[in-house]
Structures are given as C-alpha cells and as structure tokens.
C-alpha cells in the first residue's frame, strides 16, 4: 500500500474498495447487452431499393465548404466523398450517417429493431467493428433511446458525426485530387 493511502482512515479505504467493485461491475461489457434492450427480430423479406438519381452539376456548389451543399443523397457526390473517407480510413462516419438515414425510413417495428441493433453493434458499441468517434454522453443518450425506438433514436449521434465530417473531413475533401477530378 502506498504511504498516502496508509494515512486514510480504514472506513475510507473500505468505501473506496466498494466503489471500485461497483464500478468494475458497471464497466464490464456483456457480449449481448443490446439483446436486453432490443429483442432479436425475425427475418423478413427484402424489397429492392429505388435507385437514386445522379446529379453531377451540384459538385460546383460544394466549393462553398458547406457539407449541406454536398447532397449526401446524390449518388456521385456520396460515392466521391465515401472514396475520400476510405482513403483517410474514416469511412465509418459516412456509413453510420447513411445507416441512420435508412433507419429513419423504417416503418415496420421488426425491421426498425433489426436496423437499430445492427447500427448499435456496428457503430456505437465500444469496440464495435466500425465504431464511430462519439463522446460518452452521446453514447448514453443513444443507448437510452434504444429502449423506445423511434425514427429519432440515433439523431444526436448522427448530428455529432455529421458535424465532425463537416468540420474536419469535408474541407479536406474539397481540397483533394478526388474532388478536383470531379470538376473536370
């Protein structure tokens, strides 16, 4: 025991051990904790998605360095931005954003639960395969939102990732060769 702890009263040391034990239990990550919140849905048939229109003429508007000008629903703009993010090893941000957009379109509660579970496990859960960089508060809010699913379940996390892309990645994208090639 270090000299500083030896000077503390025994009751303080016992209380610190109790708190340490409780925190240890809380910090343990059960493998299927998300299953306690979102029930595993039954498989359903997939319907083909509508193809999105392509609009290259919007690329000139992107120079204003506003990510809103890059309509992320336009296929060519999205593909170019995604390619850029892949080159920077940060494409999980756009993938998360797109998954949230798809989640918002869900009407069927079973499909919504399946998508929410997939988004959480892939992008939000600690050490998920494509974990996005969001703060602890945002993760907590998102986890609480999973209890009662709605189209806004991932809104806070999605806004944080959007702001990160807008502030950081998008400016570099506009200066990249990939973007310059789109203008030609």
Coordinates of N, CA and C in Angstrom, one line a residue, residues 35-176:
X35 N -29.1 -7.1 -26.6 CA -30.2 -8.0 -26.7 C -31.2 -7.8 -25.6
X36 N -30.8 -7.3 -24.5 CA -31.7 -7.0 -23.4 C -32.6 -5.8 -23.7
X37 N -32.1 -4.9 -24.6 CA -32.8 -3.7 -24.9 C -33.7 -3.9 -26.1
X38 N -33.1 -4.4 -27.2 CA -33.8 -4.6 -28.5 C -33.9 -6.1 -28.7
X39 N -35.2 -6.6 -28.7 CA -35.4 -8.0 -29.0 C -34.9 -8.4 -30.4
X40 N -34.4 -9.6 -30.5 CA -33.9 -10.0 -31.8 C -35.1 -10.3 -32.7
X41 N -35.3 -9.6 -33.8 CA -36.4 -9.7 -34.7 C -36.3 -11.0 -35.6
X42 N -37.5 -11.4 -36.1 CA -37.5 -12.5 -37.1 C -37.0 -11.9 -38.4
X43 N -36.5 -12.8 -39.3 CA -36.1 -12.4 -40.6 C -37.3 -12.1 -41.5
X44 N -37.1 -11.0 -42.3 CA -38.2 -10.7 -43.2 C -37.6 -10.6 -44.6
X45 N -38.5 -10.6 -45.6 CA -38.0 -10.5 -47.0 C -37.6 -9.1 -47.3
X46 N -36.5 -9.0 -48.1 CA -36.0 -7.7 -48.5 C -36.7 -7.3 -49.9
X47 N -37.0 -6.0 -50.0 CA -37.5 -5.4 -51.2 C -36.4 -4.6 -51.9
X48 N -36.4 -4.6 -53.2 CA -35.3 -3.8 -53.9 C -35.5 -2.4 -53.6
X49 N -34.4 -1.6 -53.4 CA -34.5 -0.2 -53.1 C -34.5 0.6 -54.4
X50 N -35.1 1.8 -54.3 CA -35.2 2.6 -55.5 C -33.8 3.2 -55.8
X51 N -33.5 3.3 -57.1 CA -32.2 3.8 -57.5 C -32.3 5.4 -57.4
X52 N -31.2 5.9 -56.9 CA -31.1 7.4 -56.7 C -30.7 8.0 -58.0
X53 N -31.2 9.2 -58.3 CA -30.7 10.0 -59.5 C -29.3 10.5 -59.3
X54 N -28.7 10.7 -60.4 CA -27.3 11.2 -60.4 C -27.3 12.6 -60.9
X55 N -26.7 13.5 -60.1 CA -26.6 14.9 -60.4 C -25.2 15.5 -60.2
X56 N -24.4 15.5 -61.3 CA -23.0 16.0 -61.1 C -22.9 17.5 -61.1
X57 N -23.9 18.2 -61.6 CA -23.8 19.6 -61.6 C -23.7 20.2 -60.3
X58 N -24.1 19.5 -59.2 CA -24.1 20.0 -57.9 C -22.6 20.2 -57.4
X59 N -21.7 19.5 -58.0 CA -20.3 19.5 -57.5 C -19.7 20.9 -57.4
X60 N -20.1 21.8 -58.3 CA -19.5 23.1 -58.2 C -20.0 23.9 -57.0
X61 N -21.2 23.6 -56.5 CA -21.7 24.2 -55.3 C -21.0 23.8 -54.1
X62 N -20.3 22.6 -54.1 CA -19.6 22.1 -52.9 C -18.5 23.0 -52.5
X63 N -18.0 23.8 -53.4 CA -16.8 24.6 -53.1 C -17.1 25.6 -51.9
X64 N -18.3 25.8 -51.6 CA -18.6 26.7 -50.6 C -18.3 26.2 -49.2
X65 N -17.7 25.0 -49.2 CA -17.3 24.3 -48.0 C -18.4 24.1 -47.0
X66 N -19.6 23.9 -47.5 CA -20.7 23.5 -46.7 C -21.1 22.1 -47.0
X67 N -21.1 21.2 -46.1 CA -21.4 19.9 -46.4 C -22.8 19.7 -46.8
X68 N -23.7 20.7 -46.4 CA -25.1 20.6 -46.9 C -25.2 20.7 -48.4
X69 N -24.2 21.4 -49.0 CA -24.2 21.6 -50.5 C -23.9 20.2 -51.1
X70 N -23.2 19.4 -50.4 CA -22.9 18.0 -50.9 C -24.1 17.2 -50.5
X71 N -25.1 17.2 -51.3 CA -26.3 16.4 -51.0 C -25.9 14.9 -50.9
X72 N -25.9 14.5 -49.7 CA -25.4 13.1 -49.4 C -26.3 12.1 -50.0
X73 N -27.4 12.5 -50.5 CA -28.4 11.5 -51.2 C -28.1 11.4 -52.7
X74 N -27.2 12.3 -53.2 CA -26.9 12.2 -54.6 C -25.8 11.2 -54.8
X75 N -26.0 10.2 -55.6 CA -25.1 9.1 -55.7 C -23.6 9.4 -56.0
X76 N -23.4 10.2 -57.0 CA -22.0 10.6 -57.4 C -21.3 11.3 -56.3
X77 N -22.0 12.3 -55.7 CA -21.4 13.1 -54.6 C -21.1 12.2 -53.4
X78 N -22.0 11.3 -53.1 CA -21.8 10.4 -52.0 C -20.7 9.5 -52.2
X79 N -20.6 8.9 -53.4 CA -19.5 8.0 -53.8 C -18.2 8.6 -53.7
X80 N -18.1 9.9 -54.2 CA -16.8 10.6 -54.2 C -16.4 10.8 -52.7
X81 N -17.3 11.3 -51.9 CA -17.0 11.6 -50.5 C -16.6 10.3 -49.8
X82 N -17.4 9.3 -50.0 CA -17.1 8.0 -49.4 C -15.7 7.5 -49.8
X83 N -15.3 7.6 -51.1 CA -14.0 7.2 -51.5 C -12.9 8.0 -50.8
X84 N -13.2 9.3 -50.7 CA -12.2 10.1 -49.9 C -12.1 9.7 -48.5
X85 N -13.2 9.4 -47.8 CA -13.1 9.0 -46.4 C -12.5 7.6 -46.3
X86 N -12.7 6.8 -47.3 CA -12.0 5.5 -47.3 C -10.5 5.7 -47.3
X87 N -10.0 6.6 -48.2 CA -8.6 6.9 -48.3 C -8.0 7.4 -47.0
X88 N -8.9 8.0 -46.2 CA -8.4 8.5 -44.8 C -8.8 7.6 -43.7
X89 N -9.3 6.4 -44.0 CA -9.6 5.4 -43.0 C -10.7 5.9 -42.0
X90 N -11.6 6.7 -42.5 CA -12.7 7.2 -41.7 C -14.0 7.1 -42.3
X91 N -14.2 6.1 -43.2 CA -15.5 5.9 -43.9 C -16.6 5.4 -43.0
X92 N -16.2 5.0 -41.8 CA -17.3 4.5 -40.9 C -18.2 5.7 -40.6
X93 N -17.7 6.9 -40.7 CA -18.6 8.1 -40.4 C -19.7 8.2 -41.4
X94 N -19.4 8.1 -42.7 CA -20.4 8.2 -43.7 C -21.3 7.0 -43.7
X95 N -20.8 5.8 -43.4 CA -21.6 4.6 -43.4 C -22.6 4.7 -42.2
X96 N -22.1 5.2 -41.1 CA -23.0 5.4 -39.9 C -24.1 6.4 -40.3
X97 N -23.8 7.5 -40.9 CA -24.7 8.5 -41.3 C -25.8 7.9 -42.2
X98 N -25.3 7.1 -43.2 CA -26.2 6.5 -44.2 C -27.1 5.5 -43.5
X99 N -26.6 4.7 -42.6 CA -27.4 3.7 -41.9 C -28.5 4.4 -41.1
X100 N -28.1 5.5 -40.5 CA -29.2 6.3 -39.7 C -30.3 6.8 -40.6
X101 N -29.9 7.3 -41.8 CA -30.9 7.7 -42.8 C -31.8 6.6 -43.2
X102 N -31.3 5.4 -43.4 CA -32.1 4.3 -43.8 C -33.0 3.9 -42.6
X103 N -32.4 3.9 -41.4 CA -33.2 3.6 -40.2 C -34.4 4.5 -40.1
X104 N -34.3 5.8 -40.4 CA -35.4 6.7 -40.2 C -36.5 6.4 -41.2
X105 N -36.2 5.7 -42.3 CA -37.3 5.4 -43.3 C -38.1 4.1 -42.8
X106 N -37.6 3.4 -41.8 CA -38.3 2.2 -41.4 C -39.6 2.5 -40.8
X107 N -40.6 1.7 -41.2 CA -41.9 1.9 -40.7 C -42.3 0.6 -39.8
X108 N -41.9 -0.5 -40.3 CA -42.1 -1.8 -39.6 C -41.3 -1.9 -38.4
X109 N -42.0 -2.1 -37.2 CA -41.2 -2.2 -35.9 C -40.2 -3.3 -35.9
X110 N -40.4 -4.4 -36.6 CA -39.5 -5.5 -36.6 C -38.2 -5.1 -37.3
X111 N -38.4 -4.5 -38.5 CA -37.3 -4.1 -39.3 C -36.6 -2.9 -38.6
X112 N -37.3 -2.1 -37.9 CA -36.7 -1.0 -37.2 C -35.8 -1.5 -36.1
X113 N -36.3 -2.5 -35.4 CA -35.5 -3.1 -34.3 C -34.2 -3.8 -34.8
X114 N -34.4 -4.5 -36.0 CA -33.2 -5.1 -36.6 C -32.1 -4.1 -37.0
X115 N -32.6 -3.0 -37.6 CA -31.7 -2.0 -38.1 C -31.0 -1.3 -36.9
X116 N -31.8 -1.0 -35.8 CA -31.3 -0.4 -34.7 C -30.2 -1.2 -34.0
X117 N -30.5 -2.5 -33.9 CA -29.5 -3.4 -33.3 C -28.2 -3.4 -34.1
X118 N -28.3 -3.5 -35.4 CA -27.2 -3.6 -36.3 C -26.4 -2.3 -36.2
X119 N -27.0 -1.1 -36.2 CA -26.4 0.2 -36.1 C -25.6 0.3 -34.8
X120 N -26.3 -0.1 -33.7 CA -25.7 0.0 -32.4 C -24.4 -0.9 -32.3
X121 N -24.6 -2.2 -32.7 CA -23.5 -3.1 -32.6 C -22.3 -2.7 -33.5
X122 N -22.6 -2.2 -34.7 CA -21.5 -1.9 -35.6 C -20.8 -0.5 -35.3
X123 N -21.6 0.5 -34.9 CA -21.1 1.8 -34.9 C -21.0 2.5 -33.5
X124 N -21.9 2.1 -32.6 CA -22.0 2.8 -31.3 C -21.3 2.0 -30.2
X125 N -21.5 0.7 -30.2 CA -21.0 -0.2 -29.1 C -19.5 -0.1 -29.0
X126 N -18.9 0.0 -27.8 CA -17.5 0.0 -27.6 C -16.8 -1.2 -28.3
X127 N -15.8 -0.9 -29.0 CA -15.0 -1.9 -29.7 C -15.9 -2.6 -30.8
X128 N -16.9 -1.9 -31.3 CA -17.7 -2.4 -32.5 C -16.8 -2.4 -33.7
X129 N -17.1 -3.2 -34.7 CA -16.2 -3.3 -35.9 C -16.0 -2.0 -36.6
X130 N -17.0 -1.1 -36.5 CA -16.9 0.2 -37.3 C -17.2 1.4 -36.3
X131 N -16.8 1.3 -35.1 CA -17.1 2.2 -34.1 C -16.8 3.7 -34.5
X132 N -17.8 4.6 -34.4 CA -17.6 6.0 -34.7 C -17.1 6.7 -33.4
X133 N -16.5 7.8 -33.6 CA -15.9 8.6 -32.5 C -16.9 9.6 -32.0
X134 N -17.7 9.1 -31.0 CA -18.6 10.0 -30.3 C -18.4 10.0 -28.8
X135 N -18.8 11.0 -28.1 CA -18.5 11.1 -26.7 C -19.4 10.2 -25.9
X136 N -19.0 10.0 -24.6 CA -19.7 9.1 -23.7 C -21.2 9.5 -23.5
X137 N -21.4 10.8 -23.4 CA -22.8 11.3 -23.2 C -23.7 10.9 -24.3
X138 N -23.2 11.1 -25.6 CA -23.9 10.8 -26.7 C -24.2 9.3 -26.8
X139 N -23.3 8.5 -26.4 CA -23.5 7.0 -26.4 C -24.6 6.7 -25.4
X140 N -24.5 7.3 -24.2 CA -25.5 7.0 -23.2 C -26.9 7.4 -23.7
X141 N -27.0 8.6 -24.3 CA -28.3 9.1 -24.8 C -28.9 8.1 -25.8
X142 N -28.0 7.7 -26.7 CA -28.4 6.8 -27.8 C -28.8 5.4 -27.2
X143 N -28.1 4.9 -26.2 CA -28.5 3.7 -25.6 C -29.9 3.8 -24.9
X144 N -30.1 4.9 -24.2 CA -31.4 5.1 -23.6 C -32.5 5.2 -24.7
X145 N -32.2 5.8 -25.8 CA -33.2 5.9 -26.9 C -33.6 4.6 -27.5
X146 N -32.7 3.6 -27.4 CA -33.0 2.3 -27.9 C -34.1 1.5 -27.2
X147 N -34.4 2.0 -26.0 CA -35.4 1.3 -25.2 C -36.8 1.5 -25.8
X148 N -37.0 2.7 -26.4 CA -38.3 3.0 -27.1 C -37.9 3.6 -28.5
X149 N -37.9 2.7 -29.4 CA -37.4 3.1 -30.8 C -38.3 4.1 -31.5
X150 N -37.7 5.0 -32.2 CA -38.4 5.9 -33.0 C -37.5 6.4 -34.1
X151 N -37.9 7.0 -35.1 CA -37.0 7.5 -36.2 C -35.9 8.4 -35.7
X152 N -36.1 9.0 -34.5 CA -35.1 9.9 -33.9 C -34.1 9.3 -33.0
X153 N -34.2 7.9 -32.9 CA -33.3 7.2 -31.9 C -31.9 7.6 -32.0
X154 N -31.3 7.7 -33.2 CA -29.9 8.0 -33.4 C -29.6 9.4 -33.8
X155 N -30.6 10.3 -33.6 CA -30.4 11.7 -34.1 C -29.2 12.4 -33.5
X156 N -29.0 12.3 -32.2 CA -27.9 13.0 -31.5 C -26.6 12.5 -32.0
X157 N -26.4 11.2 -32.1 CA -25.2 10.6 -32.6 C -24.9 11.0 -34.0
X158 N -26.0 10.9 -34.8 CA -25.9 11.3 -36.2 C -25.5 12.7 -36.4
X159 N -26.0 13.6 -35.6 CA -25.7 15.0 -35.7 C -24.2 15.3 -35.3
X160 N -23.7 14.5 -34.3 CA -22.3 14.7 -33.9 C -21.4 14.2 -35.0
X161 N -21.7 13.1 -35.6 CA -20.9 12.6 -36.7 C -20.9 13.5 -37.9
X162 N -22.1 14.0 -38.2 CA -22.2 15.0 -39.3 C -21.4 16.2 -39.1
X163 N -21.5 16.7 -37.9 CA -20.7 17.9 -37.5 C -19.2 17.6 -37.6
X164 N -18.8 16.4 -37.2 CA -17.4 16.0 -37.3 C -16.9 16.0 -38.8
X165 N -17.8 15.4 -39.7 CA -17.4 15.3 -41.1 C -17.4 16.7 -41.7
X166 N -18.4 17.6 -41.3 CA -18.5 18.9 -41.8 C -17.2 19.8 -41.4
X167 N -16.9 19.7 -40.2 CA -15.8 20.5 -39.6 C -14.4 20.0 -40.1
X168 N -14.3 18.7 -40.2 CA -13.0 18.1 -40.4 C -12.7 17.5 -41.8
X169 N -13.5 16.5 -42.2 CA -13.2 15.8 -43.4 C -13.6 16.5 -44.7
X170 N -14.7 17.2 -44.6 CA -15.3 17.8 -45.8 C -14.3 18.9 -46.4
X171 N -13.7 19.7 -45.6 CA -12.8 20.7 -46.1 C -11.6 20.0 -46.8
X172 N -11.1 19.0 -46.2 CA -10.0 18.2 -46.9 C -10.5 17.6 -48.2
X173 N -11.7 17.1 -48.2 CA -12.3 16.5 -49.4 C -12.3 17.6 -50.5
X174 N -12.7 18.8 -50.2 CA -12.8 19.8 -51.3 C -11.4 20.2 -51.8
X175 N -10.4 20.0 -51.0 CA -9.0 20.3 -51.5 C -8.3 19.0 -52.1
X176 N -9.0 17.9 -52.1 CA -8.4 16.7 -52.6 C -8.4 16.6 -54.1

